[in-house]
Amino acid sequence: MASWLKQQKKNLRLWVQIAFAALTNGYVTGFLKGRIYSGPFKQLCVPGLNCYSCPGAVGACPIGALQAVLGSSSFRFSLYVFGFLAFVGTLAGRFVCGWLCPFGLVQDLLYKIPFPRKLRRLPGDRFLKFLRYVLLAVFVILLPLVVVDFVGQGKPWFCSYVCPSGTLFGGIPLVWLNEGLRRSLGWLYAWKMALLVLVLALSVLVNRPFCRYACPLGAVYGLFNPIALYRFQVDASKCTHCGACQAACKLDIPVWKTPNSTQCIRCGACLKACRFGALRSTFSLKKPDSSFPEKETR
Amino acid sequence: MSERAKRWLAAALLVAAVGMMAAGAVRGEVQQVWMKASNICMECIGLG
């Protein structure tokens, strides 16, 4: 029993991911009847990339919500969604990606599948890591704002042409459960399925390829990592620069150098790997602990 | 940026974020989000 509990403690992040995915996708009737929840909670954004057209979804995806507001004829800026992103980002940064995002969970599970040669990063990583900012700026913000129809409405370009989370959590179950939707399938569905298959296949090879290279929500939260209340700290007096934290990091981040990197999803593997107690996480607006002399971090 | 400046920035951002969410709700953005999220989004599922 004690060893079982110890094992579950090791898997704490996985259990939190599963519980949060179940909580935010708990509308069981949707899965049984092939429809979506349309109650009042759908006004509220959830922190992760969770398609609001998933039959179980009880909240709204912030990236979908942002495009919906920017693409409407009534608004040119979204105070509500940008405010939400700033609030969550300032509190937790990319902790959301590591602990609360259902699409992150899917990628984590796929990465557990054994494969002869796992990759630390994809070829072209140096350039690919900027793709998420391009997708955020162009597909999530600019195109919905600028390309509008005769009544002044834009469409959600990221959802339409890119989002694999929407295809997985919304597209597949709804099309499976609805005869009418199945009759409407066309090239766009095929394109989005091809993108989804690519992301899922890459997820077996490399850890979290979508989060690293293409997620606009991760791009936003990542900008908050350096100032978020939930942060990692390096004790300069204890750190030996041995690199154990980077070796343990599935995203290959040199944590001892950049503990609050915009890439870090706060999985916490580095904290466990440091044998010298030089790394720790904090959640505070208070003055840092003087017994833990933090080095200036980016 | 110093740690002190980061903490001040975080506090200011939290206050601004709450204000923005409230202002967005008052001017009807929440309704806009609900209208989109409570109907099947054809674009999201690859049909629109």
XYZ file of C-alpha atoms in Angstrom:
346
model
C 0.000 0.000 0.000
C 2.790 2.421 0.952
C 4.675 1.692 -2.274
C 1.461 2.116 -4.277
C 0.895 5.511 -2.660
C 4.517 6.468 -3.348
C 4.042 5.511 -7.004
C 0.848 7.579 -7.233
C 2.677 10.544 -5.711
C 5.234 10.218 -8.491
C 2.355 10.311 -10.961
C 0.706 13.312 -9.325
C 0.948 15.460 -12.444
C -0.662 12.748 -14.582
C -3.551 12.378 -12.121
C -4.082 16.149 -12.021
C -4.092 16.255 -15.832
C -6.650 13.423 -16.026
C -8.848 14.920 -13.295
C -8.841 18.392 -14.864
C -9.549 17.004 -18.353
C -12.478 15.020 -16.911
C -13.759 18.031 -14.973
C -13.705 20.397 -17.951
C -15.101 17.746 -20.311
C -17.642 16.231 -17.979
C -20.831 16.713 -20.008
C -21.480 12.992 -20.500
C -24.803 13.521 -22.313
C -22.846 15.161 -25.118
C -20.875 11.985 -25.766
C -24.003 9.832 -25.572
C -26.186 11.954 -27.846
C -23.632 13.585 -30.147
C -24.346 17.152 -29.129
C -22.565 19.855 -27.115
C -23.264 21.574 -23.806
C -24.817 25.015 -24.232
C -25.404 26.096 -20.637
C -24.154 29.201 -18.843
C -20.664 27.835 -18.037
C -19.866 28.060 -21.744
C -19.418 31.804 -21.204
C -16.361 31.083 -19.104
C -12.972 30.269 -20.556
C -11.029 27.231 -19.364
C -7.254 27.677 -19.056
C -6.129 24.976 -21.520
C -6.560 24.342 -25.247
C -9.913 22.601 -24.860
C -12.189 22.808 -27.908
C -15.650 24.118 -27.019
C -17.105 21.810 -29.642
C -15.931 18.744 -27.747
C -19.203 16.979 -26.779
C -18.069 16.956 -23.154
C -16.736 20.516 -22.915
C -18.339 22.631 -20.205
C -16.281 25.790 -20.855
C -14.875 27.815 -23.724
C -11.421 27.462 -25.280
C -9.607 30.790 -24.809
C -8.057 30.694 -28.284
C -11.444 29.956 -29.877
C -13.076 32.636 -27.706
C -10.446 35.196 -28.711
C -11.055 34.545 -32.408
C -14.823 34.636 -31.883
C -14.651 38.089 -30.302
C -12.051 39.523 -32.688
C -13.942 38.138 -35.679
C -17.308 39.527 -34.592
C -18.582 42.706 -36.169
C -19.085 44.314 -32.720
C -15.554 44.221 -31.281
C -12.035 44.970 -32.514
C -10.303 43.943 -29.291
C -11.162 41.455 -26.575
C -10.827 42.839 -23.078
C -12.428 39.708 -21.649
C -10.171 37.107 -23.266
C -6.920 39.103 -23.118
C -7.759 39.867 -19.475
C -8.351 36.164 -18.818
C -5.068 35.185 -20.489
C -3.169 37.856 -18.533
C -4.773 36.714 -15.263
C -3.995 33.026 -15.729
C -0.574 33.790 -17.229
C 0.415 36.066 -14.340
C -0.704 33.512 -11.785
C 0.777 30.396 -13.308
C 2.416 30.949 -16.717
C 2.858 27.685 -18.601
C 2.002 25.619 -15.521
C -1.332 25.384 -17.359
C 0.366 23.569 -20.259
C 2.062 21.052 -18.011
C -0.766 20.346 -15.617
C -4.155 21.470 -16.952
C -4.242 21.184 -20.745
C -6.025 18.120 -22.155
C -4.130 18.265 -25.448
C -0.893 18.340 -23.464
C -2.078 15.208 -21.655
C -2.651 13.424 -24.975
C 0.874 14.289 -26.120
C 2.362 13.181 -22.788
C 0.609 9.809 -23.034
C 1.783 9.286 -26.611
C 5.365 10.070 -25.604
C 5.199 7.160 -23.163
C 4.921 4.744 -26.117
C 8.316 3.066 -26.489
C 10.195 3.931 -29.663
C 13.750 2.886 -30.597
C 15.066 6.426 -30.941
C 13.362 9.304 -29.183
C 14.430 12.806 -30.193
C 15.330 15.595 -27.760
C 14.113 18.131 -30.330
C 13.024 18.278 -33.955
C 15.489 19.258 -36.690
C 15.185 23.019 -37.180
C 14.163 23.541 -33.548
C 15.934 26.935 -33.514
C 13.493 28.282 -36.076
C 10.489 26.064 -35.395
C 10.102 27.417 -31.859
C 9.082 30.782 -33.300
C 6.265 29.215 -35.333
C 3.889 29.462 -32.357
C 4.260 33.237 -32.301
C 3.567 33.424 -36.050
C 0.436 31.297 -35.630
C -0.693 33.481 -32.716
C -0.117 36.768 -34.523
C -1.372 35.755 -37.972
C -3.992 33.015 -37.561
C -5.438 33.911 -34.147
C -5.315 37.717 -34.210
C -4.663 39.288 -37.630
C -6.672 37.163 -40.052
C -9.900 37.079 -37.976
C -9.625 40.862 -37.601
C -8.717 41.754 -41.172
C -10.332 39.197 -43.491
C -14.035 39.878 -43.005
C -17.180 39.193 -44.995
C -19.773 41.740 -46.150
C -21.283 42.052 -42.646
C -17.878 42.602 -41.078
C -17.433 39.131 -39.602
C -14.144 37.284 -39.683
C -13.686 33.580 -39.179
C -11.559 31.683 -36.651
C -8.592 30.909 -38.922
C -6.580 28.970 -36.393
C -9.559 26.730 -35.574
C -10.425 26.350 -39.254
C -7.067 25.402 -40.686
C -4.723 24.374 -37.885
C -6.083 23.376 -34.476
C -5.490 19.619 -33.975
C -7.117 19.811 -30.540
C -10.424 20.782 -32.176
C -10.145 17.900 -34.637
C -9.379 15.388 -31.895
C -11.813 16.497 -29.194
C -14.535 18.015 -31.386
C -14.249 16.831 -34.973
C -13.777 13.104 -34.463
C -16.460 12.462 -31.794
C -19.087 14.748 -33.329
C -18.619 13.394 -36.841
C -18.641 9.839 -35.442
C -21.919 10.469 -33.606
C -23.779 12.498 -36.276
C -24.906 11.069 -39.600
C -25.642 14.583 -40.915
C -22.141 15.844 -40.161
C -20.610 12.759 -41.782
C -22.331 13.645 -45.045
C -20.674 17.096 -44.989
C -17.068 15.891 -44.852
C -14.731 17.448 -47.393
C -11.116 18.422 -48.101
C -10.893 20.641 -45.004
C -11.683 17.745 -42.704
C -9.102 15.626 -44.524
C -6.493 18.408 -44.143
C -7.173 18.788 -40.425
C -7.083 15.019 -39.915
C -3.717 14.890 -41.722
C -2.361 17.629 -39.402
C -3.698 15.784 -36.368
C -2.108 12.491 -37.456
C 1.209 14.319 -38.012
C 1.112 15.891 -34.532
C 0.144 12.607 -32.867
C 2.853 10.667 -34.721
C 5.488 13.267 -33.825
C 4.347 13.111 -30.199
C 5.621 9.524 -30.004
C 9.048 10.651 -31.220
C 9.551 13.969 -29.473
C 8.009 15.358 -26.290
C 5.076 17.716 -26.847
C 5.768 18.863 -30.429
C 2.564 20.908 -30.663
C 3.168 22.730 -27.349
C 6.772 23.484 -28.306
C 6.305 24.651 -31.831
C 2.710 25.469 -32.693
C 0.471 26.238 -29.716
C -0.626 29.900 -29.656
C -1.973 29.505 -26.129
C 1.396 28.223 -24.925
C 3.006 31.157 -26.737
C 0.896 33.591 -24.696
C 1.389 31.860 -21.347
C 5.122 31.466 -22.069
C 5.516 35.244 -22.232
C 4.337 35.357 -18.612
C 6.721 32.652 -17.326
C 9.473 35.103 -16.322
C 7.140 37.188 -14.159
C 4.419 34.708 -13.130
C 3.766 34.177 -9.430
C 4.493 30.465 -9.891
C 8.183 30.483 -10.728
C 11.320 28.396 -10.484
C 14.330 29.699 -8.610
C 17.998 28.687 -8.823
C 20.147 28.981 -5.717
C 23.391 30.285 -7.202
C 25.370 29.197 -4.173
C 24.288 25.563 -4.533
C 24.150 25.152 -8.322
C 27.184 23.305 -9.702
C 26.117 23.684 -13.362
C 26.183 19.889 -13.643
C 23.377 19.943 -16.221
C 21.274 17.265 -14.472
C 18.231 19.550 -14.698
C 18.616 19.926 -18.468
C 19.150 16.185 -18.897
C 15.918 15.505 -16.967
C 13.960 18.134 -18.899
C 12.025 16.533 -21.766
C 12.004 19.908 -23.501
C 15.803 20.140 -23.211
C 15.761 23.492 -21.377
C 18.985 24.526 -19.578
C 17.019 25.142 -16.379
C 20.086 26.177 -14.333
C 20.535 29.047 -16.804
C 16.934 29.932 -17.668
C 14.610 28.534 -14.964
C 11.748 30.663 -16.239
C 12.178 29.990 -19.955
C 9.167 30.726 -22.171
C 9.317 27.053 -23.231
C 9.070 25.591 -19.715
C 5.759 23.832 -19.014
C 6.529 23.427 -15.289
C 6.395 19.637 -15.298
C 8.839 19.714 -12.387
C 11.198 16.959 -13.628
C 14.175 19.292 -13.107
C 13.235 19.947 -9.465
C 13.366 16.213 -8.752
C 16.590 15.760 -10.699
C 18.669 18.364 -8.819
C 20.742 16.516 -6.194
C 22.051 19.716 -4.632
C 18.741 21.346 -3.744
C 19.598 24.268 -5.992
C 16.214 24.421 -7.695
C 12.828 25.091 -6.210
C 9.412 26.403 -7.173
C 7.655 29.288 -5.456
C 4.220 30.857 -5.645
C 4.270 34.257 -4.069
C 3.938 37.985 -4.423
C 6.102 38.357 -1.323
C 9.792 39.152 -1.131
C 11.970 36.140 -2.092
C 13.374 34.018 0.731
C 16.824 35.337 1.652
C 17.968 31.832 2.575
C 17.617 30.982 -1.121
C 19.795 33.534 -2.948
C 18.356 33.492 -6.427
C 20.527 34.425 -9.327
C 19.177 36.947 -11.815
C 17.185 34.938 -14.304
C 15.733 35.548 -17.674
C 14.603 43.089 -14.437
C 14.970 42.888 -10.648
C 12.870 40.511 -8.562
C 11.186 43.468 -6.917
C 10.184 44.917 -10.303
C 8.857 41.526 -11.401
C 6.648 41.290 -8.322
C 5.280 44.779 -8.874
C 4.651 44.014 -12.528
C 2.830 40.789 -11.602
C 0.642 42.610 -9.073
C -0.183 45.364 -11.578
C -0.973 42.806 -14.277
C -3.316 40.888 -11.987
C -5.260 44.026 -11.138
C -5.370 45.117 -14.802
C -6.454 41.629 -15.892
C -9.371 41.546 -13.464
C -10.408 45.004 -14.645
C -10.205 43.948 -18.278
C -12.313 40.852 -17.692
C -14.944 42.905 -15.880
C -14.981 45.565 -18.612
C -15.212 42.881 -21.304
C -18.138 41.266 -19.531
C -19.939 44.607 -19.178
C -19.598 45.458 -22.864
C -21.041 42.120 -23.973
C -18.016 40.055 -24.950
C -19.054 37.223 -22.673
C -22.314 36.944 -24.588
C -20.336 36.800 -27.834
C -18.185 33.974 -26.455
C -21.241 32.078 -25.250
C -22.985 32.417 -28.636
C -19.966 30.883 -30.375
C -19.227 28.228 -27.761
C -22.770 26.990 -27.232
C -23.276 26.027 -30.882
C -21.258 23.439 -32.755
C -18.315 25.330 -34.247
C -18.126 23.995 -37.803
C -14.686 25.552 -38.315
C -13.311 23.843 -35.210
C -14.425 20.389 -36.287
C -13.164 20.795 -39.846
C -16.412 21.348 -41.710
C -16.565 25.097 -42.138
